[in-house]
Short mmCIF file of C-alpha atoms in Angstrom, two decimals:
data_model
loop_
_atom_site.label_atom_id
_atom_site.label_comp_id
_atom_site.label_asym_id
_atom_site.label_seq_id
_atom_site.Cartn_x
_atom_site.Cartn_y
_atom_site.Cartn_z
CA MET A 1 127.78 197.89 93.67
CA ARG A 2 123.94 200.09 93.47
CA LYS A 3 122.31 196.48 93.47
CA ASP A 4 123.36 195.37 96.93
CA VAL A 5 122.69 198.38 98.18
CA ASN A 6 119.23 198.25 97.01
CA ARG A 7 119.20 194.44 98.88
CA ARG A 8 120.14 196.02 101.85
CA GLY A 9 117.45 198.44 101.93
CA ILE A 10 114.83 196.29 100.77
CA LEU A 11 115.91 193.81 103.89
CA ASN A 12 115.82 197.21 106.08
CA ALA A 13 112.26 198.04 105.06
CA ALA A 14 110.74 194.24 105.02
CA LEU A 15 112.34 193.75 108.92
CA ALA A 16 110.76 197.27 109.70
CA GLU A 17 107.17 196.07 107.87
CA PHE A 18 106.87 192.96 109.17
CA LEU A 19 107.97 193.43 112.44
CA GLU A 20 105.38 196.86 112.59
CA HIS A 21 102.25 194.63 110.52
CA GLY A 22 103.44 190.75 110.93
CA TYR A 23 103.63 188.63 108.16
CA VAL A 24 100.43 188.42 106.36
CA ALA A 25 99.46 192.36 106.69
CA ALA A 26 103.23 192.94 105.51
CA GLY A 27 102.71 195.09 102.56
CA MET A 28 105.12 194.41 99.18
CA ASP A 29 104.15 198.37 98.52
CA ARG A 30 105.01 199.53 102.12
CA ILE A 31 107.84 197.79 101.68
CA ALA A 32 109.09 199.52 98.34
CA ALA A 33 108.22 202.73 99.46
CA ARG A 34 110.22 202.28 103.11
CA ALA A 35 113.02 201.05 100.84
CA GLY A 36 112.89 204.17 98.00
CA VAL A 37 112.82 201.81 95.36
CA SER A 38 109.90 201.00 93.00
CA LYS A 39 107.88 197.21 93.45
CA VAL A 40 109.10 196.22 90.82
CA THR A 41 112.86 196.36 91.87
CA VAL A 42 111.78 194.60 95.30
CA TYR A 43 110.37 191.80 92.68
CA ALA A 44 113.59 191.81 91.23
CA HIS A 45 115.72 191.30 93.67
CA PHE A 46 113.24 188.88 95.65
CA ALA A 47 110.06 186.43 94.20
CA GLY A 48 107.72 187.77 96.47
CA LYS A 49 107.19 187.90 99.79
CA HIS A 50 107.75 184.44 101.41
CA GLY A 51 110.84 184.60 100.08
CA LEU A 52 111.59 188.39 101.38
CA PHE A 53 110.55 187.22 104.32
CA GLU A 54 113.15 184.10 104.33
CA ALA A 55 115.74 186.69 103.24
CA VAL A 56 115.24 188.64 106.11
CA PHE A 57 115.01 185.46 108.81
CA THR A 58 118.07 184.44 106.51
CA GLY A 59 119.74 187.42 107.89
CA ALA A 60 118.93 186.97 111.15
CA ILE A 61 120.22 183.57 111.77
CA ALA A 62 123.32 185.12 110.59
CA GLU A 63 123.46 187.72 113.35
CA ALA A 64 122.52 185.21 115.59
CA GLU A 65 125.21 182.44 115.28
CA ARG A 66 128.06 185.61 115.40
CA ALA A 67 126.19 186.67 118.66
CA GLY A 68 128.84 185.99 121.74
CA SER A 69 131.18 183.43 119.95
CA ALA A 70 134.04 185.38 120.65
CA TYR A 71 133.16 184.88 124.35
CA VAL A 72 132.41 182.20 124.21
CA GLU A 73 135.76 181.02 122.68
CA ALA A 74 137.44 182.23 124.95
CA LEU A 75 136.14 180.41 127.89
CA ALA A 76 138.19 177.70 127.26
CA GLU A 77 141.54 178.86 127.82
CA SER A 78 140.04 181.32 130.61
CA ASP A 79 142.18 181.56 133.92
CA ASP A 80 139.32 183.63 135.52
CA LEU A 81 136.40 181.51 134.87
CA PRO A 82 134.28 183.56 137.30
CA HIS A 83 134.78 186.65 135.60
CA ASP A 84 134.66 185.16 132.44
CA LEU A 85 131.33 183.69 132.43
CA ARG A 86 129.84 186.87 133.86
CA ALA A 87 131.14 188.57 130.79
CA PHE A 88 129.57 185.81 128.35
CA ALA A 89 126.88 185.58 130.24
CA ARG A 90 125.85 189.29 130.86
CA GLU A 91 126.99 189.57 126.62
CA HIS A 92 124.72 186.37 125.50
CA ILE A 93 121.75 187.87 127.43
CA ALA A 94 122.14 191.22 126.09
CA THR A 95 122.22 190.34 122.82
CA VAL A 96 118.96 187.41 122.92
CA THR A 97 116.97 189.98 124.14
CA ALA A 98 117.59 192.67 121.59
CA PRO A 99 113.71 193.99 121.39
CA HIS A 100 114.18 193.46 117.18
CA LEU A 101 115.54 190.45 118.08
CA LEU A 102 112.72 189.02 120.77
CA GLN A 103 110.01 190.40 118.13
CA LEU A 104 111.68 188.25 114.99
CA ARG A 105 111.53 185.30 117.83
CA ARG A 106 108.18 186.19 118.57
CA MET A 107 107.27 186.13 114.63
CA LEU A 108 109.17 183.27 113.76
CA ILE A 109 107.13 180.91 116.27
CA GLY A 110 103.81 182.02 114.89
CA GLU A 111 104.54 181.99 111.35
CA ALA A 112 106.26 177.99 112.01
CA GLY A 113 103.00 176.47 110.24
CA ARG A 114 104.00 178.04 107.56
CA PHE A 115 108.02 178.62 107.16
CA PRO A 116 108.83 175.17 109.35
CA GLU A 117 112.36 175.18 107.24
CA LEU A 118 113.02 177.88 108.42
CA ALA A 119 111.94 177.87 111.92
CA ARG A 120 114.38 174.80 112.06
CA ALA A 121 116.96 176.45 110.64
CA TRP A 122 116.58 179.23 113.24
CA HIS A 123 117.12 176.34 116.14
CA ARG A 124 119.94 175.34 114.50
CA ALA A 125 121.48 178.37 114.10
CA ALA A 126 121.35 179.47 117.74
CA PRO A 127 120.21 177.44 120.11
CA GLU A 128 121.90 173.88 118.73
CA ARG A 129 125.22 175.61 117.39
CA GLY A 130 124.81 177.82 120.33
CA HIS A 131 124.92 174.65 123.21
CA ALA A 132 127.66 172.73 120.37
CA THR A 133 129.91 175.87 120.79
CA LEU A 134 129.55 176.79 124.56
CA ALA A 135 129.62 172.48 125.33
CA ARG A 136 132.80 171.93 123.19
CA ALA A 137 134.05 174.99 125.90
CA ILE A 138 133.14 173.25 128.32
CA THR A 139 134.78 169.91 127.77
CA ARG A 140 137.78 172.31 127.23
CA LEU A 141 137.70 173.34 130.84
CA ALA A 142 136.97 170.20 132.38
CA GLU A 143 140.04 168.72 130.74
CA ARG A 144 141.94 171.97 132.21
CA GLY A 145 140.32 170.87 135.57
CA ARG A 146 138.35 174.15 135.82
CA LEU A 147 134.93 172.91 135.94
CA ARG A 148 133.48 169.20 136.95
CA VAL A 149 131.20 168.23 134.41
CA SER A 150 129.75 164.55 133.52
CA ASP A 151 127.88 165.98 130.54
CA PRO A 152 128.91 168.91 128.72
CA MET A 153 126.28 169.09 126.29
CA LEU A 154 123.85 169.02 129.16
CA ALA A 155 125.48 171.35 131.11
CA ALA A 156 125.46 173.86 128.01
CA GLN A 157 122.91 173.39 127.52
CA TYR A 158 121.30 174.33 131.46
CA LEU A 159 123.87 176.95 131.77
CA ASN A 160 122.17 178.89 128.33
CA TYR A 161 118.51 178.22 129.85
CA LEU A 162 119.36 179.68 133.54
CA ILE A 163 120.49 182.65 131.94
CA LEU A 164 117.60 183.15 129.73
CA SER A 165 114.81 181.30 130.78
CA ILE A 166 113.43 184.70 133.00
CA PRO A 167 113.79 187.33 130.39
CA LEU A 168 112.22 185.23 127.08
CA ASN A 169 109.60 183.67 129.16
CA GLU A 170 108.51 186.51 130.05
CA ALA A 171 109.47 188.35 126.30
CA MET A 172 107.54 185.46 124.54
CA PHE A 173 103.62 186.00 125.96
CA ALA A 174 104.63 189.92 126.04
CA VAL A 175 104.76 190.35 129.56
CA ARG A 176 107.48 192.41 128.77
CA THR A 177 109.05 193.80 125.41
CA SER A 178 112.63 195.56 126.77
CA PHE A 179 114.20 195.10 130.38
CA PRO A 180 116.63 197.11 132.23
CA GLU A 181 120.45 196.58 132.09
CA ALA A 182 120.51 195.99 135.52
CA ALA A 183 118.14 193.62 135.65
CA LEU A 184 119.47 191.39 132.35
CA HIS A 185 123.54 191.42 135.00
CA ARG A 186 121.67 190.61 138.22
CA TRP A 187 119.65 187.14 135.81
CA ALA A 188 123.20 186.72 134.16
CA ASP A 189 125.28 187.09 137.46
CA GLU A 190 123.27 184.55 139.44
CA ALA A 191 122.59 182.23 137.11
CA VAL A 192 127.24 181.49 136.94
CA ARG A 193 126.67 181.66 140.11
CA ILE A 194 124.46 178.83 139.99
CA PHE A 195 125.75 177.08 137.34
CA LEU A 196 129.48 177.41 139.32
CA THR A 197 128.13 175.97 142.45
CA ALA A 198 127.20 172.80 140.53
CA HIS A 199 130.30 172.28 138.40
CA THR A 200 133.19 173.82 140.36
CA PRO A 201 135.35 170.63 141.59
#
């Protein structure tokens, strides 16, 4: 139990350190101090900074996989598609634009050359798997006559980026790193309106 507590504490400390200093400038001494453990304990759990960075992002990838899955799965059998799509879109945009996830995304893009497999794993877990799940829901909605689509995967990709493109683009260039809820809701709702205009039978 103590070992698990130490590991979680080290991962939380490492996340804070990486977000504050980036990968190159992050210090193992500071991570140990933040976690309240010795550096020996950190190395007992993780081989080094590279392994610790990978572990932090593996956790973030798992979080990205879980985010919004319940909303997407419920869409397939929706009886009020405009309402349920707006609920999904609002949840999705709020999750993806959470400040720590935006920082992690920027950091991983910057370190993609050093961690190519990690960058690909993030892409598989977040956009690719999310698109596949959403495409299955869209396929089911089309079968039920609620949507008209010729390519469910393409429709899922367009819906995703209709929802996310404005805040994500601003965040990646650090134009803004946080967004008021009203703005997020407006972007989400407008994305749904455009999507339904294109695909309602």
